């Protein structure tokens, strides 16, 4: 949402408001048969007196926002490395083509929904009246847990004081969490407490900043971003071989989306 | 080939997002370690015995996408 707000502002497009709905569902991946991925059905609602040209420009921005590019267009260039608690560190990319995904059970992906509202009154202006920060979005998340339905709210966006995290780092936090979840479930730990000594660390490049990202979104240009993902693993290369860790990473749902895309099952942009 | 810590090119990149498991069903992730923030997130996984500690990671990714 904040990318579209920024594109509209920079392009002088009279966008008055925006809302987004995602329905999330499990999807079995043919290319990774041992994995259950996730798919989304997306509806974006734009409010404003928009011309056809403006609608097309904003629709393109919807498709090419930085997080959408990472999840659907292969924009993430990932370099993996592993550091064992014994001290050794080694590159874990590229993965040998012959390596098979590690067997084992991953958490179920349950159906649910994500509803996003743009918080209009959080938009910030500079002394000349120009927009300095796009403001915040409030996101309502609902999932069907195996016990009962669960709900959370998440705030993200662009604020000068850093009240909320920007969307792209939030998405990478999700990737780190997904990686940690996947490895903690699949790796053959020697002791029960070893999983808690696991750590996933991410470092990102930020090519061009926010203005460049919005320009790319408006133009429909894929902006590649480099990421270093370090797995800090218990044990040593002998007790936790690099191939085992690489094979487990092949099962991670968000990593699969970064490599293969395919999470968009349906998308609509509606003008109100 | 393994190397001593901090000698590879990748090791020189500042890592500012850190995630670690807490218990069996929860991961704590921090954005901004050493930079802006910090912004913590708790993610969880569906299970039969207790409520989820936070949204599953895929849902946090989609929430970020929505934002």
XYZ file of C-alpha atoms in Angstrom:
339
model
C 0.000 0.000 0.000
C 2.648 2.564 0.929
C 4.465 1.919 -2.369
C 1.274 2.656 -4.295
C 0.668 5.764 -2.162
C 4.197 6.938 -2.970
C 3.830 6.221 -6.684
C 0.514 8.085 -6.744
C 1.989 11.090 -4.961
C 5.072 11.287 -7.175
C 2.920 10.904 -10.281
C 0.290 13.430 -9.238
C -2.375 10.715 -9.265
C -5.476 11.542 -7.178
C -5.494 8.353 -5.107
C -7.703 8.944 -2.063
C -7.368 5.625 -0.275
C -6.306 2.006 -0.686
C -7.195 -1.319 0.932
C -5.794 -4.786 0.304
C -7.156 -8.257 0.987
C -5.257 -11.517 0.693
C -6.782 -14.955 1.131
C -3.973 -17.352 2.078
C -4.168 -21.075 1.413
C -1.877 -24.099 1.377
C -0.580 -25.188 -2.013
C 1.213 -28.432 -2.719
C 4.281 -27.779 -4.830
C 4.859 -30.144 -7.727
C 8.516 -29.112 -7.933
C 9.134 -29.758 -4.217
C 6.879 -32.739 -3.519
C 7.841 -32.997 0.138
C 6.842 -29.399 0.751
C 3.599 -27.605 1.264
C 3.835 -24.061 -0.032
C 1.355 -21.240 0.217
C -0.664 -19.284 -2.300
C -2.602 -16.038 -2.152
C -5.664 -14.540 -3.793
C -5.231 -10.786 -3.814
C -7.773 -7.982 -4.116
C -6.579 -4.360 -4.097
C -9.171 -1.595 -3.800
C -8.178 1.860 -5.003
C -10.373 4.834 -4.204
C -10.164 7.949 -6.337
C -11.200 9.548 -9.607
C -8.575 7.759 -11.695
C -8.084 7.857 -15.441
C -7.366 4.642 -17.300
C -3.679 5.594 -17.600
C -3.469 6.264 -13.873
C -5.223 2.993 -13.091
C -2.738 1.065 -15.220
C 0.197 2.830 -13.550
C -1.060 2.031 -10.045
C -1.926 -1.543 -11.004
C 1.652 -1.981 -12.201
C 2.913 -0.517 -8.920
C 0.790 -3.074 -7.058
C 2.513 -5.875 -8.965
C 6.028 -4.495 -8.640
C 6.206 -3.307 -5.044
C 9.463 -4.516 -3.423
C 7.863 -7.265 -1.299
C 5.727 -8.469 -4.194
C 8.831 -8.617 -6.391
C 10.620 -10.753 -3.813
C 7.740 -13.211 -3.454
C 6.671 -13.412 -7.093
C 9.405 -12.228 -9.446
C 12.630 -13.735 -8.155
C 14.181 -10.399 -7.218
C 16.114 -11.770 -4.246
C 19.695 -12.798 -4.963
C 20.558 -14.914 -1.947
C 23.997 -15.889 -0.734
C 23.884 -18.469 2.045
C 26.591 -19.300 4.514
C 26.776 -21.515 7.579
C 28.634 -20.909 10.785
C 28.792 -23.731 13.296
C 29.055 -23.086 17.009
C 32.406 -24.875 16.792
C 33.620 -21.765 14.931
C 33.959 -22.844 11.292
C 32.171 -20.868 8.589
C 31.582 -21.808 4.970
C 29.635 -20.651 1.934
C 26.440 -22.642 1.387
C 25.589 -21.306 -2.073
C 25.112 -22.532 -4.675
C 23.345 -25.746 -3.719
C 24.472 -28.816 -5.688
C 21.840 -29.691 -8.289
C 21.883 -33.324 -7.204
C 20.927 -32.475 -3.612
C 17.460 -33.718 -2.635
C 15.228 -31.860 -0.132
C 15.563 -33.213 3.399
C 12.775 -35.518 4.550
C 10.712 -34.674 7.623
C 7.505 -32.991 8.725
C 7.032 -29.250 8.436
C 4.265 -27.260 10.139
C 0.960 -27.230 8.316
C 0.067 -24.076 6.439
C -3.450 -23.241 7.527
C -5.962 -21.149 5.575
C -6.531 -17.579 6.627
C -6.697 -13.987 5.526
C -4.752 -10.745 5.613
C -6.587 -7.423 5.417
C -4.651 -4.180 5.091
C -5.903 -0.631 5.696
C -3.895 2.459 4.909
C -3.863 4.901 7.828
C -4.398 8.178 5.987
C -3.674 10.440 8.926
C -0.165 9.008 9.403
C 1.106 10.512 6.138
C 3.871 13.035 6.898
C 4.708 16.327 5.180
C 7.804 18.514 5.074
C 7.943 22.244 5.708
C 7.049 22.968 2.073
C 3.933 20.827 2.215
C 5.435 17.958 0.217
C 4.914 14.399 1.368
C 8.023 13.228 3.230
C 6.800 9.805 4.404
C 3.944 7.715 3.077
C 2.734 6.772 6.546
C 1.560 3.522 8.040
C -0.631 0.561 7.232
C -2.520 -1.523 9.748
C -2.733 -5.185 8.842
C -5.244 -7.633 10.306
C -4.115 -11.272 10.166
C -6.503 -14.182 10.751
C -5.498 -17.849 10.682
C -7.341 -21.057 11.399
C -5.226 -22.623 14.137
C -5.769 -26.271 14.915
C -7.246 -25.178 18.270
C -9.266 -22.124 17.267
C -9.130 -19.079 14.983
C -6.325 -16.698 15.898
C -5.973 -12.985 15.104
C -3.185 -10.418 15.185
C -2.521 -6.903 13.986
C 0.730 -5.762 12.385
C 1.794 -2.170 11.728
C 4.275 -1.346 8.982
C 5.090 1.553 6.713
C 7.312 4.596 6.437
C 7.503 7.042 9.320
C 10.230 9.592 9.949
C 10.620 8.609 13.574
C 10.708 4.895 12.864
C 7.533 4.084 14.784
C 6.877 1.114 12.533
C 9.165 -1.115 10.452
C 9.140 -0.600 6.678
C 7.423 -3.363 4.691
C 10.528 -4.808 3.047
C 12.485 -5.466 6.265
C 9.279 -6.886 7.739
C 9.083 -9.361 4.865
C 12.712 -10.320 5.401
C 12.015 -10.830 9.110
C 9.317 -13.260 8.003
C 11.829 -15.044 5.780
C 14.305 -15.304 8.666
C 11.556 -16.648 10.918
C 10.464 -19.111 8.254
C 14.035 -20.319 7.837
C 14.471 -20.742 11.587
C 11.165 -22.628 11.813
C 12.071 -24.926 8.923
C 15.548 -25.730 10.226
C 14.369 -26.263 13.794
C 11.867 -28.830 12.505
C 14.035 -30.700 10.031
C 17.621 -30.734 11.263
C 18.743 -33.827 13.191
C 19.792 -32.213 16.459
C 21.858 -34.297 18.852
C 20.259 -32.828 21.977
C 16.750 -31.545 22.555
C 17.975 -28.045 23.434
C 20.126 -27.678 20.317
C 17.305 -26.182 18.261
C 17.265 -23.129 20.517
C 20.929 -22.456 19.773
C 20.050 -22.162 16.084
C 20.140 -18.629 14.699
C 19.347 -17.092 11.316
C 20.942 -13.744 10.471
C 20.146 -11.642 7.398
C 22.012 -8.790 5.811
C 20.443 -6.780 2.979
C 21.598 -4.354 0.384
C 19.341 -1.342 -0.172
C 19.778 -0.360 -3.824
C 18.637 3.164 -4.455
C 16.361 3.659 -1.494
C 12.624 4.250 -1.360
C 12.362 6.659 -4.271
C 14.152 4.255 -6.589
C 11.948 1.363 -5.420
C 8.817 3.388 -6.159
C 10.179 4.395 -9.548
C 10.809 0.738 -10.362
C 7.320 -0.198 -9.190
C 5.740 2.512 -11.338
C 7.754 1.398 -14.369
C 7.251 -2.329 -13.789
C 10.982 -2.932 -13.441
C 12.365 -5.783 -11.356
C 14.927 -4.448 -8.887
C 17.307 -7.182 -7.784
C 18.423 -7.138 -4.160
C 21.330 -8.983 -2.634
C 20.856 -10.772 0.650
C 23.261 -12.704 2.815
C 21.633 -15.358 4.977
C 23.836 -16.857 7.645
C 22.750 -19.989 9.466
C 24.391 -20.319 12.866
C 24.087 -24.028 13.582
C 24.858 -26.126 16.639
C 27.678 -28.627 16.524
C 30.385 -28.786 13.890
C 30.653 -29.626 10.179
C 31.113 -33.257 11.250
C 27.992 -33.519 13.439
C 25.799 -31.217 11.293
C 27.037 -31.533 7.682
C 26.609 -28.621 5.301
C 24.649 -30.822 2.876
C 22.061 -31.554 5.565
C 21.516 -27.857 6.210
C 21.316 -27.082 2.488
C 18.829 -29.915 1.971
C 16.662 -28.553 4.786
C 16.749 -25.030 3.315
C 15.330 -26.451 0.076
C 12.104 -27.137 1.983
C 11.584 -23.658 3.417
C 8.286 -22.228 2.059
C 9.358 -18.576 1.758
C 12.738 -19.565 0.289
C 10.857 -21.611 -2.307
C 8.680 -18.592 -3.136
C 11.817 -16.465 -3.515
C 13.310 -19.017 -5.915
C 10.242 -20.107 -7.827
C 7.504 -17.482 -7.355
C 4.084 -18.913 -8.052
C 2.355 -17.733 -4.898
C -0.225 -15.572 -6.689
C -3.269 -17.719 -7.431
C -5.497 -14.801 -8.384
C -5.304 -11.000 -8.343
C -7.761 -8.192 -8.885
C -7.455 -4.429 -8.735
C -10.814 -2.742 -8.127
C -11.489 0.971 -8.485
C -14.116 2.346 -6.076
C 36.011 -25.449 2.308
C 35.455 -24.158 5.819
C 37.209 -21.041 7.034
C 37.715 -19.238 10.317
C 34.761 -17.006 11.231
C 34.513 -13.537 9.641
C 36.909 -14.144 6.768
C 34.448 -14.729 3.917
C 33.056 -11.933 1.726
C 29.533 -12.648 2.960
C 30.737 -12.260 6.517
C 31.502 -8.613 5.821
C 27.838 -7.775 5.176
C 26.152 -6.269 8.210
C 23.398 -8.586 9.359
C 20.571 -6.607 10.904
C 17.768 -9.174 11.094
C 18.170 -12.066 13.537
C 15.755 -14.921 14.192
C 15.986 -17.712 16.743
C 13.620 -20.416 17.960
C 12.103 -20.025 21.421
C 10.562 -23.281 22.545
C 9.103 -25.732 20.051
C 6.487 -23.604 18.329
C 7.719 -20.008 18.387
C 10.444 -17.940 16.722
C 11.564 -14.503 17.944
C 12.875 -12.198 15.202
C 14.453 -8.807 15.670
C 14.827 -6.198 12.919
C 17.414 -3.533 13.425
C 20.063 -5.186 15.498
C 22.794 -2.580 15.256
C 20.704 -0.297 13.052
C 17.257 1.309 13.063
C 14.598 -0.170 15.231
C 14.593 -2.467 17.056
C 11.333 -3.998 15.890
C 10.599 -7.438 17.356
C 8.255 -10.029 15.883
C 6.963 -13.258 17.348
C 5.893 -15.890 14.856
C 4.339 -19.242 15.610
C 3.178 -22.419 13.984
C -0.225 -24.078 14.107
C -0.454 -26.844 16.677
C -2.967 -29.026 18.415
C -2.229 -28.168 21.999
C -1.989 -24.405 22.384
C -2.758 -21.071 20.764
C -0.228 -19.789 18.242
C 2.255 -17.362 19.762
C 2.186 -15.129 16.683
C 1.240 -15.285 13.020
C 2.980 -18.024 11.021
C 5.965 -16.656 9.053
C 4.135 -16.900 5.721
C 1.397 -14.686 7.116
C 3.902 -12.129 8.343
C 5.371 -12.077 4.822
C 1.928 -11.502 3.306
C 1.216 -8.802 5.922
C 4.407 -7.050 4.827
C 3.277 -7.438 1.220
C -0.063 -5.842 2.074
C 1.681 -2.924 3.794
